[in-house]
Coordinates of C-alpha atoms and ligand atoms in Angstrom, one line a residue:
X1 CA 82.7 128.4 92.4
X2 CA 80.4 125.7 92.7
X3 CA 81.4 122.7 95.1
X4 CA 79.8 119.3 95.6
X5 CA 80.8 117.4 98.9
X6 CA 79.8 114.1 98.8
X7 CA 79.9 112.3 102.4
X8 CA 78.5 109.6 104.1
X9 CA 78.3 111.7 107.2
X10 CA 76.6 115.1 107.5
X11 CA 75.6 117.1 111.0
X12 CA 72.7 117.2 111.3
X13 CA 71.4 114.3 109.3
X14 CA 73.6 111.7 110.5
X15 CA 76.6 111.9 112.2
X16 CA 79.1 109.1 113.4
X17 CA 82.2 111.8 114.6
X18 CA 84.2 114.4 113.5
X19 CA 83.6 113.7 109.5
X20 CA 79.4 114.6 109.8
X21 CA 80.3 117.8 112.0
X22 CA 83.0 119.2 109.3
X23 CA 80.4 118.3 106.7
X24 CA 77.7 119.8 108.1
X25 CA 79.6 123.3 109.0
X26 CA 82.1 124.1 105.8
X27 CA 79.5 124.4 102.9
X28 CA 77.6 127.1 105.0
X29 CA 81.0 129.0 105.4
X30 CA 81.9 128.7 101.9
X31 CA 78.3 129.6 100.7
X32 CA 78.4 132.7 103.2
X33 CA 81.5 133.8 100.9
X34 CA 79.6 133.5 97.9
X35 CA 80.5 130.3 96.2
X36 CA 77.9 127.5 96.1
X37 CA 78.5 124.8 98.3
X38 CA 76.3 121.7 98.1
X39 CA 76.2 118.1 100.1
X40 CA 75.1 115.4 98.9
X41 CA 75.0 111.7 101.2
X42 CA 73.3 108.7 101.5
X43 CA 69.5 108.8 102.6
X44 CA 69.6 106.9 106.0
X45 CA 66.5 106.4 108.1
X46 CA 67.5 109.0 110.4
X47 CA 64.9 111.3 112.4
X48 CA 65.7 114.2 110.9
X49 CA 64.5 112.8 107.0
X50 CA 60.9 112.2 108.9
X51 CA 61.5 115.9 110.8
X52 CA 61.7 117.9 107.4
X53 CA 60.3 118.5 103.7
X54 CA 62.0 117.0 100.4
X55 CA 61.4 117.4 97.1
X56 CA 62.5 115.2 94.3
X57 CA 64.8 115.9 92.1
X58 CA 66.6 113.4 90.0
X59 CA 65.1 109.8 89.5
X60 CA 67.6 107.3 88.0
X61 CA 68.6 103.4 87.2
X62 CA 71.7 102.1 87.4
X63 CA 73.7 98.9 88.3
X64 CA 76.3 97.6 90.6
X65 CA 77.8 95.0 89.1
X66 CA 74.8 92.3 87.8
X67 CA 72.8 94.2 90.2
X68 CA 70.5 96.8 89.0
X69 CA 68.7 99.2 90.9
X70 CA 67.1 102.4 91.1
X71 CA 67.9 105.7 92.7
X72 CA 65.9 108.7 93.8
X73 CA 68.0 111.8 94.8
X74 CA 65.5 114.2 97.1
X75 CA 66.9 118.0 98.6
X76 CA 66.1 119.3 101.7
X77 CA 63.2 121.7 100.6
X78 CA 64.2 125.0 102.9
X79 CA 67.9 125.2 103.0
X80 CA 67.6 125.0 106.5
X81 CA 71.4 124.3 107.0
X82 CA 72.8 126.9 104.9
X83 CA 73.8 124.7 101.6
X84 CA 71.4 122.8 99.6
X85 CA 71.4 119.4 100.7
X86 CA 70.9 116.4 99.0
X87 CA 70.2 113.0 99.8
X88 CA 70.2 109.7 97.8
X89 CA 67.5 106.6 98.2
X90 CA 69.0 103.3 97.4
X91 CA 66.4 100.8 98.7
X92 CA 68.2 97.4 100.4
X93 CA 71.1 99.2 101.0
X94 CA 71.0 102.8 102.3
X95 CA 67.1 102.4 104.0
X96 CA 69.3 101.7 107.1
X97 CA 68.8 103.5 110.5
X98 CA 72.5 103.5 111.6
X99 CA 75.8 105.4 109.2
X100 CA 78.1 102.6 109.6
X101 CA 79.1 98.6 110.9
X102 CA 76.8 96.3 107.9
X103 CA 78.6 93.2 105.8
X104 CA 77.8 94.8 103.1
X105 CA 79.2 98.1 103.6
X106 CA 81.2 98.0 100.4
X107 CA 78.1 97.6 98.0
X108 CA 76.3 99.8 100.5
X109 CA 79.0 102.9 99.5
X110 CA 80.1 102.0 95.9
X111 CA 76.2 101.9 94.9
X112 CA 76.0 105.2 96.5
X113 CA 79.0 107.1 94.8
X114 CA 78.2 105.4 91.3
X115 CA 74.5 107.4 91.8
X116 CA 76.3 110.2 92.8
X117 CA 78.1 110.1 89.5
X118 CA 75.3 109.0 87.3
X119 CA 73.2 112.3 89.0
X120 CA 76.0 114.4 87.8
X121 CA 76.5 113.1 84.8
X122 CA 72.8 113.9 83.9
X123 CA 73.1 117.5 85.2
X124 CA 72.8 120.3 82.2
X125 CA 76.3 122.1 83.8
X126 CA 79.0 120.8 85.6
X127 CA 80.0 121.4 89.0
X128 CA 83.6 123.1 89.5
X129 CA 84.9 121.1 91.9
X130 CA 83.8 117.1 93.4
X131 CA 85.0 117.1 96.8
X132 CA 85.1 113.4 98.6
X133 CA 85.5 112.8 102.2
X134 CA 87.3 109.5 103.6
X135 CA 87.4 106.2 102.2
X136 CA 83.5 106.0 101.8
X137 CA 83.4 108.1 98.7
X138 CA 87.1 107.5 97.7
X139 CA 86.1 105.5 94.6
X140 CA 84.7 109.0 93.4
X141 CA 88.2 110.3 91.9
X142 CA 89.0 106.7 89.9
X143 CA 85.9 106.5 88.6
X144 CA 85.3 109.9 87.5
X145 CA 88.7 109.5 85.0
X146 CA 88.7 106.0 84.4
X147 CA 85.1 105.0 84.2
X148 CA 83.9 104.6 80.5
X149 CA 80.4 106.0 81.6
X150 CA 81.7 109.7 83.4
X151 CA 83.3 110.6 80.0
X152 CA 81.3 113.7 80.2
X153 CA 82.6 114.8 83.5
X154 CA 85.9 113.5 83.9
X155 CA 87.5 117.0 83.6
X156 CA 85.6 117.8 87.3
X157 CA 88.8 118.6 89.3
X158 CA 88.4 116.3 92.5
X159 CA 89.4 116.8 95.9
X160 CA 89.6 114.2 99.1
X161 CA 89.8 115.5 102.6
X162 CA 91.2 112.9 104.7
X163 CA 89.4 112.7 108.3
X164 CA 90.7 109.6 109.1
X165 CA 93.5 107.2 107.3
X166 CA 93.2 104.1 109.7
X167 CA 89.8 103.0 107.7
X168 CA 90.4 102.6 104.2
X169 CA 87.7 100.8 102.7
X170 CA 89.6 97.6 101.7
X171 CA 88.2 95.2 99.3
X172 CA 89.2 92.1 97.5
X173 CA 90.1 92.2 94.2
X174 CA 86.4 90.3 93.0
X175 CA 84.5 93.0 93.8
X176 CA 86.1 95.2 90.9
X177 CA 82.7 93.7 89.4
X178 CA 80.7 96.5 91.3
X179 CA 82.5 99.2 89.3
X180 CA 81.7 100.3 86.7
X181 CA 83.2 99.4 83.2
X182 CA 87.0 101.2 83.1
X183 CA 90.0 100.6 81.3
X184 CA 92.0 97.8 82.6
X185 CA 95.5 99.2 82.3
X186 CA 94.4 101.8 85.0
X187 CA 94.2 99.0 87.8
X188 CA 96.9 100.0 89.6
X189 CA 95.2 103.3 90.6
X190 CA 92.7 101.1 92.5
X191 CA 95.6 99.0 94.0
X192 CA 97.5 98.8 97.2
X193 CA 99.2 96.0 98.5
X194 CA 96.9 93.5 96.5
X195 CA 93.4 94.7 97.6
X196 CA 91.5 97.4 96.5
X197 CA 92.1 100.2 98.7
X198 CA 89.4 103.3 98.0
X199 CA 91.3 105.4 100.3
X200 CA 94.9 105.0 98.3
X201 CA 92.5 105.2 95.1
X202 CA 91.6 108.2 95.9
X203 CA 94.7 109.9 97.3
X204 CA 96.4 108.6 93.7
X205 CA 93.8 110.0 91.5
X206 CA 92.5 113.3 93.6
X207 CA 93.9 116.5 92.3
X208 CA 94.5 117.5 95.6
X209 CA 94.5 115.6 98.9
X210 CA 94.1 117.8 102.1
X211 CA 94.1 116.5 105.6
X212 CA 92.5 117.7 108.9
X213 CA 95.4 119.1 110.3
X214 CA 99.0 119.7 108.9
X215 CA 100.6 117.9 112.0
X216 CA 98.6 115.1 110.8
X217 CA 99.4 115.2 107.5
X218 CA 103.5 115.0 108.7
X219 CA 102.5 111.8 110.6
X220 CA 100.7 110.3 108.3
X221 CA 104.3 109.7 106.8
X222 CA 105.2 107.4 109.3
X223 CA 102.2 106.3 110.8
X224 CA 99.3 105.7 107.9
X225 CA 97.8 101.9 108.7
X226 CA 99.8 100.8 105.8
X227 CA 99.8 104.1 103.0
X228 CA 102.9 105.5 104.6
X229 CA 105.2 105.4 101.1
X230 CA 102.1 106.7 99.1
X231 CA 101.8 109.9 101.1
X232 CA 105.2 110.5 101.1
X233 CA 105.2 110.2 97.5
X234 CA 102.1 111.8 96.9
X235 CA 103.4 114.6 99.5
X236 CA 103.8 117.5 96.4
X237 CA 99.4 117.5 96.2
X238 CA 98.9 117.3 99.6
X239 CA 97.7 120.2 102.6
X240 CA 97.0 120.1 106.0
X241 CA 94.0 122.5 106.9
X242 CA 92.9 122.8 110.5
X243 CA 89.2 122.1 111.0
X244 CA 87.2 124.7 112.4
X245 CA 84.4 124.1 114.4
X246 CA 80.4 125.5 114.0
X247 CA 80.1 129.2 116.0
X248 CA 76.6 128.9 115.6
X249 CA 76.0 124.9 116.8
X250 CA 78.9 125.3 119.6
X251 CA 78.3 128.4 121.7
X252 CA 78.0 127.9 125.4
X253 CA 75.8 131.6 125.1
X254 CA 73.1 129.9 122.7
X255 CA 73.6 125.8 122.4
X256 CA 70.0 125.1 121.9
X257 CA 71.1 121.4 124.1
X258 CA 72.0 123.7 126.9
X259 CA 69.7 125.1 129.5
X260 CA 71.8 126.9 131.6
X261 CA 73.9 129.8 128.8
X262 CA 77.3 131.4 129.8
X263 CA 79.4 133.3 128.0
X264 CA 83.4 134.7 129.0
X265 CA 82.1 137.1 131.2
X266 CA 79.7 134.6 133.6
X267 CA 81.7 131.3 132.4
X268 CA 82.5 130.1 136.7
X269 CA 78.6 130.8 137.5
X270 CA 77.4 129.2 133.6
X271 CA 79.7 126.6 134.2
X272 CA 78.8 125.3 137.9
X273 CA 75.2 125.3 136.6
X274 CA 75.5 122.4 134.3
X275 CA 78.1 120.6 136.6
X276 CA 75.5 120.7 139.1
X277 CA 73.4 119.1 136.5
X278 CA 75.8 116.3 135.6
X279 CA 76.7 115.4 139.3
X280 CA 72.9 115.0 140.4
X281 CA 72.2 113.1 137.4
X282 CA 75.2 110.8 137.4
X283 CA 75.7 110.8 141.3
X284 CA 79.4 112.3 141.4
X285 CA 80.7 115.3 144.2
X286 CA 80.5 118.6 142.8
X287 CA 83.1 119.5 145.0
X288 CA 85.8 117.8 143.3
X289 CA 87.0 118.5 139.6
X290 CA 85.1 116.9 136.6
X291 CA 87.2 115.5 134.5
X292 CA 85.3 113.7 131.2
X293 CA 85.7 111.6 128.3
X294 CA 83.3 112.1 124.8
X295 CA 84.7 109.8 122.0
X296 CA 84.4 106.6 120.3
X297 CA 85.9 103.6 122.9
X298 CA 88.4 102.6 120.4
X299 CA 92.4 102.3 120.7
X300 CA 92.8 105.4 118.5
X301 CA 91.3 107.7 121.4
X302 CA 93.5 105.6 123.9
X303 CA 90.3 104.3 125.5
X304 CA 91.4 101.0 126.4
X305 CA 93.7 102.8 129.0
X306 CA 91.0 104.4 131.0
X307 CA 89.9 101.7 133.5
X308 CA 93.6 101.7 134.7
X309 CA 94.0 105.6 134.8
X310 CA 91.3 106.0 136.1
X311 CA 92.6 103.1 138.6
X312 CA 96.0 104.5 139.1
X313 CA 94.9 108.2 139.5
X314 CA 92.3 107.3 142.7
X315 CA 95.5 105.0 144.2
X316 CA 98.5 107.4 143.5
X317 CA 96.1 111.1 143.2
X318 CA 93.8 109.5 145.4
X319 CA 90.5 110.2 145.3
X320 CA 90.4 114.2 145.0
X321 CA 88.2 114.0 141.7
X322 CA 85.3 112.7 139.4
X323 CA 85.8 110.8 136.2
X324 CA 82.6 110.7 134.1
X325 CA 82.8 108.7 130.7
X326 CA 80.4 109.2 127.3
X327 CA 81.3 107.0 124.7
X328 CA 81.1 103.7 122.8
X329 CA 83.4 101.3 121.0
X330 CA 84.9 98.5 121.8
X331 CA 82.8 95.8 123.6
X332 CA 85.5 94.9 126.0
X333 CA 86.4 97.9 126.9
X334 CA 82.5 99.2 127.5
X335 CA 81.8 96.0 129.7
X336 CA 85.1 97.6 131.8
X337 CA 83.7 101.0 132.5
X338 CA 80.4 99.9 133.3
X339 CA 81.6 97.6 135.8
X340 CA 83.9 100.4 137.2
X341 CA 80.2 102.2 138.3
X342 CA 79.9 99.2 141.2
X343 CA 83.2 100.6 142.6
X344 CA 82.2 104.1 142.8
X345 CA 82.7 106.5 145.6
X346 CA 80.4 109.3 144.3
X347 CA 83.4 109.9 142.2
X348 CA 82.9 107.8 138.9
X349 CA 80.5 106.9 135.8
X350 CA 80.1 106.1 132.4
X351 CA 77.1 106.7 129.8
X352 CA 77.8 104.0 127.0
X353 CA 76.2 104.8 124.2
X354 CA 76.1 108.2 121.8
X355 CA 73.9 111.3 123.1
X356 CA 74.8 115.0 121.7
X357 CA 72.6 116.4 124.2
X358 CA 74.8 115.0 127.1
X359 CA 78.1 115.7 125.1
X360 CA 76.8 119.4 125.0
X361 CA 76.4 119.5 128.9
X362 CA 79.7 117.3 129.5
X363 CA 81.7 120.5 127.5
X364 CA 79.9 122.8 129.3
X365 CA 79.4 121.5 132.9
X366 CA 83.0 119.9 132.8
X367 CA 86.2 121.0 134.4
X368 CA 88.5 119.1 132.2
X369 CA 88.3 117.1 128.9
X370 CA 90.6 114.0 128.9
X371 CA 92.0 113.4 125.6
X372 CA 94.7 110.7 125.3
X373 CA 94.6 110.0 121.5
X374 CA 97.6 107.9 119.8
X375 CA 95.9 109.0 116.6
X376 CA 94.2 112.4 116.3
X377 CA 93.4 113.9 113.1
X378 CA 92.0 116.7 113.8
X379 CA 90.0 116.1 116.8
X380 CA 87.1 118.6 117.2
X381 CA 86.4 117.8 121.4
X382 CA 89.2 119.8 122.3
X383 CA 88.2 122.9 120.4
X384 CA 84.7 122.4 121.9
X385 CA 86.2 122.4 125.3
X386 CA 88.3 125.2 124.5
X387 CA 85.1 127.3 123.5
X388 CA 83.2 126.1 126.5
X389 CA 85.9 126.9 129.5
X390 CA 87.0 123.4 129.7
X391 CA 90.6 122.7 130.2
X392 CA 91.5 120.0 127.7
X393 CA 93.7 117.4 128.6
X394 CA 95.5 116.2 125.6
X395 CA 98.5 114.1 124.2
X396 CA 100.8 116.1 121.7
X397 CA 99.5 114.1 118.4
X398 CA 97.9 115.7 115.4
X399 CA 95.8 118.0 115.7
X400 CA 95.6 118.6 119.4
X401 CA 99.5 119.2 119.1
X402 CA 98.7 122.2 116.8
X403 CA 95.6 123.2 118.8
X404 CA 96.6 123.2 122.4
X405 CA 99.5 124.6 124.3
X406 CA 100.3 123.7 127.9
X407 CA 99.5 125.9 130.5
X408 CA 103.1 126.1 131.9
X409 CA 103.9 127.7 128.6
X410 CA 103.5 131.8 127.7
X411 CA 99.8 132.2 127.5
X412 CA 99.2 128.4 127.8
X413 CA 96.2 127.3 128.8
X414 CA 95.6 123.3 128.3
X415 CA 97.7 120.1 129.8
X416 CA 99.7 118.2 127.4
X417 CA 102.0 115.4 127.6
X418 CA 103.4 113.3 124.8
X419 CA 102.6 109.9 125.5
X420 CA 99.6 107.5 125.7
X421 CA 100.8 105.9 128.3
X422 CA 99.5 105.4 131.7
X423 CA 102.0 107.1 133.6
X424 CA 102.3 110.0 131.3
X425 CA 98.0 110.3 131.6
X426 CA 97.7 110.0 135.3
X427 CA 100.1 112.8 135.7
X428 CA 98.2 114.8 133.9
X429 CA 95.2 114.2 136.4
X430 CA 97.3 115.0 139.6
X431 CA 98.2 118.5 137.4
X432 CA 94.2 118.6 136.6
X433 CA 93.4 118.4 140.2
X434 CA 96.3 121.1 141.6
X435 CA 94.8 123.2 138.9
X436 CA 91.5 122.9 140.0
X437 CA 92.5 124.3 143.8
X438 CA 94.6 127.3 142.1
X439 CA 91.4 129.3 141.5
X440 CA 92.7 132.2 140.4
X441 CA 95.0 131.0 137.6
X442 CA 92.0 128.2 136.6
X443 CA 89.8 131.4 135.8
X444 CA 91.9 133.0 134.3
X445 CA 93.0 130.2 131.8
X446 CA 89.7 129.5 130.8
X447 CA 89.2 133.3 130.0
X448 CA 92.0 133.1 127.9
X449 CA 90.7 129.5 126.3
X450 CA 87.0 131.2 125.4
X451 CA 88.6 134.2 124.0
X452 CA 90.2 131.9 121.3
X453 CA 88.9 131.9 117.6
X454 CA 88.9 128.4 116.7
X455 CA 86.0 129.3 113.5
X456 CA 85.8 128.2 110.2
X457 CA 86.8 131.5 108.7
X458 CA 90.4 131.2 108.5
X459 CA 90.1 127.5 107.2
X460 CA 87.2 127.8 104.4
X461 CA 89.9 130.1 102.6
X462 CA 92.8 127.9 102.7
X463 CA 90.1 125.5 101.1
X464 CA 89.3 128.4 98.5
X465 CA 93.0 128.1 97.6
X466 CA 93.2 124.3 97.4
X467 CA 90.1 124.5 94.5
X468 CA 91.3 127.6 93.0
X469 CA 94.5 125.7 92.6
X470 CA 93.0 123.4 90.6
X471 CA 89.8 125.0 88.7
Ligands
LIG1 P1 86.3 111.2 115.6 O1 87.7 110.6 115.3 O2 85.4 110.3 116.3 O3 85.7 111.8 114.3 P2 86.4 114.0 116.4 O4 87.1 114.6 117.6 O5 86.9 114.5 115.1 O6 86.6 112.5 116.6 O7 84.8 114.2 116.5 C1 84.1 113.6 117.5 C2 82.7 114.2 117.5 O8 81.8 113.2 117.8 C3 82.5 115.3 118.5 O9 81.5 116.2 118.0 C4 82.0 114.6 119.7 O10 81.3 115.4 120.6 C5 81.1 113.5 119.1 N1 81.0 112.3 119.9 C6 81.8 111.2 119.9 N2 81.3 110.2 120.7 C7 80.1 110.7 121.1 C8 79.1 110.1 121.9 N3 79.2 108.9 122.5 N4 78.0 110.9 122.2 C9 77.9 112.1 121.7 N5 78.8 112.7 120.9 C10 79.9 112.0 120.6

């Protein structure tokens, strides 16, 4: 079977979270079973376009709206990820250095997935399956059956993978202009609640809609920014696949952003290595307990709460351990942890800003991973942690409800509460740190978490079935 992704995100070209990590790992599992998995995003002014060799494939001219422009599609000359990958040149709106956070992100991603479309329409054969990701290439599934131009392809089968449902890619109703001629009667596909909504678009007109977890999927029916009705009436096409997570990219015994390797067997030695690391670097006791944060400082990852757990747990744990934060978000929130450094006690700091290499040694050199999501998809940190001996410390939500099982539990082995609340968190810290001085049982939990398959294997054949379904 052939497959074409089509993302905005893709590991390692560019990647904003969890969306350019899945993108960038499941076409090399589905190739490695024989089917032909190919990628295809937006050609950002990322280092790794100046780092490698491209050859030219496809030239084209097309509009958006009044607007025409032309499009070059280049591939990645060496398959050096394991799928062929493609990227498209839109000058003015995808020469850009970052993914995401322009005005004109709307023209930005509809002029991309209409040269998508025009690409494929030119292509001699057709691909068996389109496969979109998120709101940013949601337009895909209407546009393939409605659009007067895609007559060609509109048998493609489509599916979306939902990686997140809180960003939907509203627009107003006046910028129907950008797509491209369709017949009218069909609006309502496009529709929800008055607005253009790409993201209900696309879970209307998919032939199948899969999400990154199947807890999510059962929340989403409650708690969907808005869609909640459509997914339970669109329940019938929809399946929740767990993500898996890239053996090769994440393995504390080869991670090319590591110096010091571990595997089960040395994990306690590996391990101290890198926390040595981090404390010297970041000026925390490597005496205490590490406990980290990696994620985007936004609501969803229940970031706003830090400053006050990490408050509450140095007045009512006291202070018996090191909080050290990666991430960036919110403004407000960022200006709050960096403050927090004046205060600290060798005990405390925050990187703001993104760096893989330092998320690599945070899951290594780590004792804990803090994780107090009120929305989690998926969520790929904890299943990092897992693989690297670091307890995860997660809220029951998602994906880290059907990922993690408390260590108090037969063969348990992370911390889990069920609210994001502060009360509920800092708890979890004062279990963190009585963890931490029970040697024995800490070991022997992270044993037991390293020994854990979390790989793309089981997960690239439930996605078989969801396009065999449908081909
Ligand atoms: P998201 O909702 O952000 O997609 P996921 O858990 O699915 O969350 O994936 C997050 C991915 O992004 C992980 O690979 C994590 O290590 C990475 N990440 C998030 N923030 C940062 C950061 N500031 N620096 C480095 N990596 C980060």
């Amino acid at each position: 079977m052939e497959i074409l992704h089509v993302s905005a995100e893709c590991y390692p070209v560019a990647k904003a979270g969890g969306l350019g990590d899945v993108v960038g790992a499941l076409p090399k599992y589905l190739n490695q079973l024989g089917h032909i998995a190919k990628v295809v995003m937006p050609m950002y002014r990322t280092k790794y376009l100046y780092n490698h060799e491209w050859e030219v494939v496809h030239k084209g001219r097309t509009n958006l709206g009044s607007w025409w422009f032309e499009f070059t599609v280049i591939k990645e000359a060496k398959n050096e990820n394991g799928f062929d990958l493609y990227l498209i040149d839109i000058n003015g709106l995808l020469d850009r250095e970052k993914v995401y956070g322009y005005d004109d992100d709307s023209e930005r991603f509809t002029a991309f997935q209409i040269a998508v479309l025009d690409w494929v329409s030119a292509w001699e054969h057709r691909p068996d399956v389109i496969h979109v990701h998120d709101h940013h290439t949601g337009l895909i599934p209407f546009m393939l059956k409605h659009c007067f131009k895609y007559r060609n392809i509109k048998s493609i089968p489509t599916v979306l993978t939902i990686h997140n449902a809180q960003y939907q890619g509203w627009m107003d109703w006046a910028d129907s202009k950008m797509i491209p001629a369709w017949d009218t009667w069909s609006w309502g596909m496009l529709d929800w609640a008055n607005k253009i909504n790409p993201l209900a678009s696309a879970i209307k007109c998919a032939d199948k809609v899969t999400t990154v977890s199947p807890s999510y999927l059962d929340e989403l029916k409650y708690m969907s920014n808005g869609l909640e009705d459509l997914f339970e009436y669109e329940k019938g096409k929809c399946v929740g696949i767990i993500n898996g997570i890239d053996a090769d990219v994440w393995d504390p015994a080869t991670d090319t952003y590591l110096q010091n390797h571990y595997s089960i067997k040395d994990a306690e030695a590996g391990k101290l290595k890198s926390k040595l690391d981090l404390c010297e670097t970041f000026n925390l006791d490597p005496e205490k307990p590490l406990i980290v944060f990696i994620g985007r400082l936004v609501g969803e990852k229940g970031a706003d709460l830090l400053p006050q757990v990490i408050g509450d747990s140095y007045y009512y744990v006291g202070r018996r351990m090191n909080f050290l934060v990666l991430g960036s978000g919110f403004p407000e929130v960022e200006a709050e942890l960096s403050a927090m450094k004046a205060l600290s006690q060798r005990d405390y700091n925050a990187y703001i800003g993104y760096n893989e290499t330092l998320s690599h040694l945070m899951y290594a050199g780590a004792d804990f991973l803090l994780m107090p999501s009120r929305v989690e998809p998926c969520g790929l940190n904890q299943m990092y942690s897992m693989r690297y001996g670091t307890v995860p410390m997660v809220r029951r939500i998602g994906g880290l409800k059907d990922t993690v099982i408390d260590y108090g539990e037969p063969d348990g082995y992370g911390i889990c509460y069920n609210y994001t609340a502060v009360g509920d968190i800092t708890h979890a810290v004062w279990r963190a740190v009585e963890l931490y001085h029970d040697k024995k049982n800490l070991s022997a939990i992270r044993k037991r978490m390293m020994a854990l398959d979390f790989s793309w294997e089981a997960s690239v054949k439930k996605y078989i079935d969801v396009y065999n379904s449908i081909v």
